[in-house]
Tab-separated table of C-alpha atoms in Angstrom:
chain	number	residue	atom	x	y	z
A	1	MET	CA	173.077	3.399	156.985
A	2	ILE	CA	170.790	5.140	154.300
A	3	SER	CA	171.722	8.844	153.411
A	4	GLY	CA	169.417	11.550	154.449
A	5	LYS	CA	169.339	12.382	150.667
A	6	LYS	CA	168.968	8.720	149.362
A	7	PHE	CA	165.790	8.758	152.092
A	8	VAL	CA	164.360	11.532	150.409
A	9	ASN	CA	164.648	10.091	146.869
A	10	VAL	CA	162.860	6.869	148.008
A	11	ILE	CA	160.144	8.500	149.480
A	12	TRP	CA	159.655	10.687	146.481
A	13	SER	CA	159.889	7.839	144.447
A	14	LEU	CA	157.324	5.951	146.126
A	15	PHE	CA	155.169	8.901	146.172
A	16	LEU	CA	155.365	9.229	142.120
A	17	PHE	CA	154.959	5.412	142.083
A	18	ILE	CA	151.618	5.631	144.552
A	19	SER	CA	150.131	8.830	142.717
A	20	ARG	CA	150.467	7.142	139.557
A	21	LEU	CA	148.580	4.170	140.733
A	22	ILE	CA	145.753	6.578	142.316
A	23	ALA	CA	145.421	8.671	139.700
A	24	GLY	CA	145.291	6.011	136.865
A	25	GLY	CA	143.000	3.799	138.804
A	26	ILE	CA	140.737	6.794	139.238
A	27	PHE	CA	140.689	7.507	135.858
A	28	ILE	CA	140.520	3.777	134.877
A	29	TYR	CA	137.334	3.296	137.287
A	30	ALA	CA	135.755	6.538	135.932
A	31	SER	CA	135.973	5.383	132.521
A	32	LEU	CA	133.880	2.155	133.089
A	33	ASP	CA	130.363	3.258	133.210
A	34	LYS	CA	130.570	5.816	130.495
A	35	ILE	CA	132.163	3.442	128.358
A	36	ALA	CA	129.510	0.671	129.310
A	37	ASP	CA	126.609	3.436	128.401
A	38	PRO	CA	127.599	5.678	125.860
A	39	GLU	CA	124.024	7.214	125.235
A	40	ALA	CA	123.656	7.775	128.994
A	41	PHE	CA	126.826	9.481	129.618
A	42	SER	CA	126.051	11.692	126.295
A	43	ARG	CA	122.964	12.820	128.287
A	44	MET	CA	125.178	13.781	131.188
A	45	VAL	CA	127.519	15.793	128.953
A	46	PHE	CA	124.434	17.457	127.360
A	47	ALA	CA	122.950	18.548	130.950
A	48	TYR	CA	125.934	20.625	131.590
A	49	GLN	CA	124.986	22.584	128.419
A	50	ILE	CA	128.396	23.843	127.642
A	51	LEU	CA	129.310	22.068	124.497
A	52	PRO	CA	127.588	22.915	121.273
A	53	LEU	CA	125.124	20.178	120.473
A	54	PRO	CA	127.377	18.799	117.670
A	55	PHE	CA	130.106	18.258	119.720
A	56	VAL	CA	128.195	16.395	122.669
A	57	ASN	CA	128.381	12.662	121.176
A	58	PRO	CA	131.944	12.702	120.079
A	59	PHE	CA	133.193	14.218	123.418
A	60	SER	CA	131.013	11.514	125.371
A	61	VAL	CA	132.473	8.663	122.931
A	62	ILE	CA	136.218	10.089	123.373
A	63	LEU	CA	136.288	10.994	126.753
A	64	PRO	CA	136.086	8.111	128.408
A	65	VAL	CA	138.303	6.066	126.218
A	66	LEU	CA	140.970	8.566	126.602
A	67	GLU	CA	140.530	8.365	130.684
A	68	ALA	CA	141.157	4.678	130.345
A	69	VAL	CA	144.224	4.746	128.026
A	70	ALA	CA	145.756	7.504	130.048
A	71	GLY	CA	144.941	5.628	132.945
A	72	ILE	CA	146.491	2.394	131.840
A	73	CYS	CA	149.352	4.312	130.520
A	74	LEU	CA	150.166	6.039	133.630
A	75	ILE	CA	149.972	3.026	136.000
A	76	LEU	CA	151.966	0.735	133.587
A	77	GLY	CA	154.797	3.357	133.265
A	78	ILE	CA	153.980	4.057	129.483
A	79	TRP	CA	154.951	7.333	128.815
A	80	PRO	CA	154.200	8.362	132.431
A	81	ARG	CA	154.362	12.055	132.182
A	82	SER	CA	152.669	12.347	128.739
A	83	SER	CA	149.565	10.215	130.041
A	84	ALA	CA	149.976	12.372	133.632
A	85	ALA	CA	149.752	15.465	130.889
A	86	VAL	CA	146.449	14.161	129.709
A	87	ILE	CA	144.866	13.615	132.667
A	88	THR	CA	145.855	17.009	134.124
A	89	ILE	CA	144.298	18.589	131.102
A	90	MET	CA	141.037	16.561	131.803
A	91	GLY	CA	141.194	17.438	135.237
A	92	GLY	CA	141.864	21.093	133.937
A	93	ILE	CA	138.557	20.934	131.672
A	94	PHE	CA	136.377	19.185	134.495
A	95	SER	CA	137.134	21.910	136.936
A	96	ILE	CA	136.339	24.593	134.212
A	97	ALA	CA	133.025	22.438	133.778
A	98	ILE	CA	132.447	22.730	137.201
A	99	VAL	CA	132.719	26.236	138.214
A	100	LEU	CA	130.766	27.251	135.043
A	101	THR	CA	128.248	24.676	136.251
A	102	LYS	CA	127.717	26.280	139.737
A	103	LEU	CA	128.036	29.716	138.270
A	104	ARG	CA	124.723	29.370	136.418
A	105	GLY	CA	123.216	27.598	139.281
A	106	LEU	CA	122.543	24.403	137.432
A	107	GLU	CA	121.464	21.399	139.733
A	108	ILE	CA	122.678	18.284	137.871
A	109	ASP	CA	124.779	15.182	138.432
A	110	CYS	CA	128.551	15.470	138.055
A	111	GLY	CA	128.786	12.240	135.778
A	112	CYS	CA	132.473	11.523	137.325
A	113	PHE	CA	132.229	7.912	138.136
A	114	SER	CA	128.782	6.752	137.113
A	115	VAL	CA	125.994	7.406	134.453
A	116	THR	CA	123.450	6.835	136.846
A	117	GLY	CA	123.732	9.885	138.794
A	118	GLY	CA	124.059	10.183	142.698
A	119	SER	CA	127.121	12.616	142.711
A	120	GLN	CA	125.894	16.377	142.624
A	121	ILE	CA	128.284	19.215	140.820
A	122	GLY	CA	129.751	21.187	144.259
A	123	TRP	CA	132.746	23.139	145.315
A	124	GLY	CA	133.951	19.970	147.345
A	125	LEU	CA	134.060	17.965	143.915
A	126	LEU	CA	136.264	21.345	142.511
A	127	LEU	CA	138.742	20.719	145.395
A	128	ARG	CA	138.866	16.998	144.577
A	129	ASP	CA	139.537	17.774	140.884
A	130	LEU	CA	142.059	20.325	141.474
A	131	LEU	CA	143.907	18.373	144.144
A	132	LEU	CA	144.200	15.425	141.657
A	133	CYS	CA	145.601	18.000	138.723
A	134	ALA	CA	147.977	19.237	141.311
A	135	VAL	CA	149.316	15.457	141.894
A	136	THR	CA	149.358	15.195	138.124
A	137	LEU	CA	150.868	18.000	137.355
A	138	ALA	CA	153.728	16.813	139.697
A	139	LEU	CA	153.764	13.599	137.506
A	140	VAL	CA	154.446	15.418	134.706
A	141	LEU	CA	157.373	17.596	135.959
A	142	ALA	CA	158.874	14.916	137.832
A	143	PRO	CA	162.487	14.510	136.507
A	144	ARG	CA	162.738	10.345	136.815
A	145	HIS	CA	159.794	8.050	137.400
A	146	PRO	CA	160.402	4.549	139.166
A	147	LEU	CA	159.079	1.074	137.459
A	148	VAL	CA	158.671	2.399	134.051
A	149	LEU	CA	157.864	0.425	130.945
A	150	ILE	CA	158.544	2.862	128.407
A	151	ASP	CA	159.804	6.253	129.547
A	152	ASP	CA	158.904	9.347	127.628
A	153	LEU	CA	162.007	11.224	128.742
A	154	PRO	CA	164.792	8.995	127.719
A	155	LEU	CA	168.232	9.766	129.304
A	156	PRO	CA	170.655	10.926	126.404
A	157	SER	CA	173.003	8.020	125.192
A	158	GLY	CA	175.602	7.187	127.725
A	159	GLN	CA	173.713	8.168	130.618
A	160	LYS	CA	172.208	6.168	133.045
B	1	MET	CA	183.891	23.349	131.359
B	2	GLU	CA	182.241	19.894	130.522
B	3	GLU	CA	178.657	19.975	131.806
B	4	LYS	CA	177.766	17.066	134.283
B	5	ALA	CA	176.012	14.240	133.412
B	6	LEU	CA	172.064	14.334	133.707
B	7	CYS	CA	172.465	11.221	136.499
B	8	CYS	CA	174.335	13.228	138.744
B	9	ARG	CA	172.641	16.895	138.797
B	10	SER	CA	169.558	17.350	140.126
B	11	TYR	CA	168.585	20.558	137.646
B	12	LEU	CA	167.978	20.476	133.636
B	13	SER	CA	169.357	23.110	131.652
B	14	ARG	CA	167.335	25.140	129.474
B	15	ASP	CA	167.931	23.422	126.222
B	16	GLU	CA	166.912	20.320	128.062
B	17	ILE	CA	163.762	21.716	129.507
B	18	ARG	CA	162.638	22.861	125.913
B	19	GLN	CA	163.315	19.616	124.698
B	20	ALA	CA	161.177	17.880	127.144
B	21	ILE	CA	158.317	20.200	126.751
B	22	ARG	CA	158.182	19.509	123.174
B	23	VAL	CA	158.545	15.591	123.522
B	24	ILE	CA	156.095	15.769	126.014
B	25	ALA	CA	153.639	17.944	124.269
B	26	TYR	CA	154.109	15.587	121.144
B	27	LYS	CA	153.662	12.329	122.914
B	28	THR	CA	150.562	13.877	124.919
B	29	LEU	CA	149.079	14.685	121.738
B	30	VAL	CA	149.574	10.829	120.287
B	31	LEU	CA	147.943	9.647	122.926
B	32	ILE	CA	145.002	11.846	122.653
B	33	LEU	CA	144.725	10.896	118.842
B	34	ALA	CA	145.485	7.437	119.626
B	35	ALA	CA	142.646	7.142	122.168
B	36	THR	CA	140.267	9.415	119.428
B	37	GLY	CA	141.094	6.734	116.818
B	38	ALA	CA	140.439	3.728	119.006
B	39	ALA	CA	137.172	5.440	120.493
B	40	THR	CA	135.791	5.839	116.993
B	41	VAL	CA	136.677	2.893	115.817
B	42	PHE	CA	135.224	0.869	118.775
B	43	ASN	CA	131.829	3.068	119.244
B	44	PHE	CA	131.559	1.982	115.440
B	45	ALA	CA	132.003	-1.218	116.011
B	46	ARG	CA	129.850	-1.970	119.384
B	47	PRO	CA	126.225	-2.712	118.922
B	48	ASN	CA	125.130	0.006	121.488
B	49	GLY	CA	127.513	2.456	120.294
B	50	ILE	CA	126.051	6.256	119.714
B	51	PRO	CA	125.534	8.159	116.571
B	52	TRP	CA	127.941	11.209	115.972
B	53	SER	CA	125.278	13.535	116.283
B	54	LEU	CA	122.760	13.676	119.364
B	55	SER	CA	120.736	10.637	119.801
B	56	PHE	CA	118.481	11.547	122.725
B	57	ASP	CA	115.255	13.162	123.081
B	58	LEU	CA	115.140	16.490	124.951
B	59	ASN	CA	112.043	15.525	126.449
B	60	GLN	CA	114.146	13.369	128.985
B	61	PHE	CA	115.377	16.739	130.388
B	62	PRO	CA	112.376	18.248	132.264
B	63	ASN	CA	114.547	20.371	133.966
B	64	LEU	CA	116.033	21.787	130.797
B	65	ARG	CA	113.309	22.407	128.637
B	66	VAL	CA	110.264	24.888	129.058
B	67	HIS	CA	107.234	23.193	130.067
B	68	VAL	CA	103.731	24.515	130.106
B	69	ASP	CA	100.713	23.007	131.061
B	70	LEU	CA	98.274	23.098	128.193
B	71	PRO	CA	96.277	20.361	126.414
B	72	ARG	CA	98.222	18.234	124.135
B	73	VAL	CA	96.974	17.349	120.525
B	74	SER	CA	97.665	13.933	118.949
B	75	LEU	CA	98.639	14.096	115.369
B	76	GLU	CA	95.243	12.385	114.131
B	77	GLU	CA	93.366	15.176	115.974
B	78	MET	CA	95.252	17.520	114.432
B	79	HIS	CA	94.973	16.482	111.122
B	80	GLN	CA	91.656	16.011	111.312
B	81	ARG	CA	90.799	19.411	113.203
B	82	TRP	CA	92.937	21.151	110.340
B	83	GLN	CA	90.909	19.350	107.656
B	84	ALA	CA	87.859	20.222	108.951
B	85	GLY	CA	89.244	23.813	109.360
B	86	GLU	CA	88.330	24.195	113.273
B	87	ILE	CA	91.944	25.270	114.221
B	88	LEU	CA	94.637	27.773	113.515
B	89	PRO	CA	98.375	26.363	113.690
B	90	ILE	CA	100.942	28.486	114.995
B	91	ASP	CA	104.416	27.945	113.989
B	92	ALA	CA	106.953	28.824	116.872
B	93	ARG	CA	110.041	27.886	114.805
B	94	ASN	CA	112.051	30.631	113.326
B	95	ALA	CA	111.197	32.571	109.795
B	96	ASP	CA	113.928	30.530	107.776
B	97	ASP	CA	112.498	27.553	109.115
B	98	PHE	CA	108.913	28.443	108.344
B	99	ILE	CA	110.005	29.333	104.834
B	100	HIS	CA	111.130	25.713	104.256
B	101	GLY	CA	107.784	24.075	105.184
B	102	HIS	CA	105.041	24.637	107.325
B	103	ILE	CA	101.593	22.994	107.741
B	104	PRO	CA	99.028	24.635	105.270
B	105	GLY	CA	97.497	27.767	106.809
B	106	ALA	CA	100.004	28.117	109.634
B	107	ILE	CA	101.077	31.688	110.924
B	108	ASN	CA	104.649	32.126	112.041
B	109	ILE	CA	105.490	33.594	115.454
B	110	PRO	CA	108.810	32.760	116.173
B	111	ALA	CA	109.322	31.993	119.938
B	112	ALA	CA	112.419	33.925	120.341
B	113	ASP	CA	110.755	37.413	119.123
B	114	ALA	CA	107.274	36.445	120.705
B	115	ARG	CA	107.608	38.936	123.648
B	116	GLU	CA	108.314	41.625	121.487
B	117	GLU	CA	105.790	40.865	118.600
B	118	PHE	CA	103.071	39.725	120.463
B	119	ALA	CA	100.928	43.325	121.302
B	120	GLN	CA	100.571	43.330	117.116
B	121	ILE	CA	99.570	40.092	116.772
B	122	SER	CA	97.109	39.477	119.507
B	123	ALA	CA	94.439	41.174	117.964
B	124	PHE	CA	94.832	39.104	114.967
B	125	LEU	CA	95.189	35.911	117.048
B	126	GLU	CA	91.649	36.631	118.792
B	127	HIS	CA	89.121	36.341	115.651
B	128	ASN	CA	90.979	32.960	114.513
B	129	GLY	CA	89.600	29.653	116.101
B	130	THR	CA	91.257	27.722	118.567
B	131	LEU	CA	95.029	27.904	118.298
B	132	VAL	CA	97.452	24.962	118.213
B	133	ILE	CA	101.322	25.440	118.425
B	134	TYR	CA	103.938	23.556	117.093
B	135	CYS	CA	107.429	23.408	116.471
B	136	SER	CA	109.978	21.006	114.694
B	137	GLY	CA	109.137	18.007	116.567
B	138	PRO	CA	109.096	16.034	119.967
B	139	THR	CA	112.731	17.458	120.549
B	140	CYS	CA	112.113	20.685	120.308
B	141	ASP	CA	110.363	23.078	123.177
B	142	LEU	CA	109.662	26.073	121.153
B	143	SER	CA	106.194	25.618	121.200
B	144	ASP	CA	106.382	25.570	124.847
B	145	GLN	CA	108.314	28.779	124.945
B	146	LEU	CA	105.671	30.678	122.694
B	147	ALA	CA	102.405	29.198	124.842
B	148	LYS	CA	104.796	30.737	128.035
B	149	VAL	CA	104.865	33.976	126.464
B	150	MET	CA	101.116	33.887	125.482
B	151	LEU	CA	99.800	32.573	128.762
B	152	ALA	CA	101.308	35.599	130.220
B	153	ALA	CA	99.680	37.734	127.739
B	154	GLY	CA	96.354	36.571	128.816
B	155	TYR	CA	95.684	33.650	126.317
B	156	SER	CA	94.744	30.290	127.738
B	157	GLY	CA	92.860	28.685	124.930
B	158	MET	CA	95.496	27.227	122.902
B	159	SER	CA	96.968	23.378	122.525
B	160	ILE	CA	100.160	22.492	121.759
B	161	PHE	CA	100.991	19.766	118.849
B	162	PRO	CA	103.866	17.987	120.174
B	163	GLY	CA	104.625	15.699	117.437
B	164	GLY	CA	105.368	18.902	115.176
B	165	LEU	CA	106.173	19.326	111.708
B	166	GLU	CA	108.273	16.286	112.011
B	167	GLU	CA	105.353	13.919	112.450
B	168	TRP	CA	103.057	15.850	109.953
B	169	THR	CA	105.476	15.431	107.106
B	170	THR	CA	106.188	11.812	108.192
B	171	ALA	CA	102.744	11.425	107.905
B	172	GLY	CA	102.492	12.216	104.317
B	173	TYR	CA	100.505	15.572	105.356
B	174	PRO	CA	100.810	18.266	102.975
B	175	VAL	CA	103.213	21.017	103.735
B	176	ASP	CA	103.163	24.720	102.497
B	177	HIS	CA	106.694	26.467	101.402
B	178	GLY	CA	107.327	30.097	101.519
B	179	GLY	CA	105.195	33.116	102.936
B	180	GLU	CA	106.461	35.468	105.651
B	181	GLY	CA	104.328	34.002	108.314
């Protein structure tokens, strides 16, 4: 019979793996539309009126690729903690952007998943973002990850 | 006492935590730099890549720019009326931009200072034909910002040349330099 501790470990490993699939999947999905139409995405970044103008286009080019790279690495288990850290940082930046936008009373599209609009900035969005950040932070802090291709914290030699 | 192997304990030593943070921070940075490099190359190679500077027109953001309901003047009309001496061009950009080049005969009323200075210049404006306001080009809204101040001050007989100095110079029309506006 499976012991209580082992059961908790299995559930924890399952949680980590499913969280990686979900968080990675969300970020890969979020990157697709932005990568397909970088100009439309740069308009959305501009509409936030947060970044200085010279940074709008470079940010619009780099962010979606970073989302895709981090998402793929997280799902495949390539440096899972580091890719989760990238996603946590991005989630933190998005949360700050949402708060600033709400405080300034701007009514703009979030540009989260689609560059054609449809999802307005709101407190619900912030909650979703923070929840995602909490999950990815747990992935960063996890001492061990199941089903990993390339671990970013290999155990010291001689230990399994 | 020998430390328990990492596999068999549920905690990490302080050194191990520090080392782990260093490794994760380093690999996070590697991921960010790799994605930045890949994104730059990909954007350069793809047909619909965007320039490193802003590539779109501010006119596409009606909610972000000031817009006043005033007649708009085309480049040809602007040039004809300027040649005939029928208009007084008003340059709404800042003084530095004005000094670097402006439509000959224009006076400079920077939109940013218009609210403070308007009382002093309003008397002068009343004696000068039709006013046409312009700024750097189609993407700038300084003309509309200035027009808004002028409308609030009771002026309504002006129009806006949206093509601005950009269209004017592209057409090869003369430009004056210097002056204090």
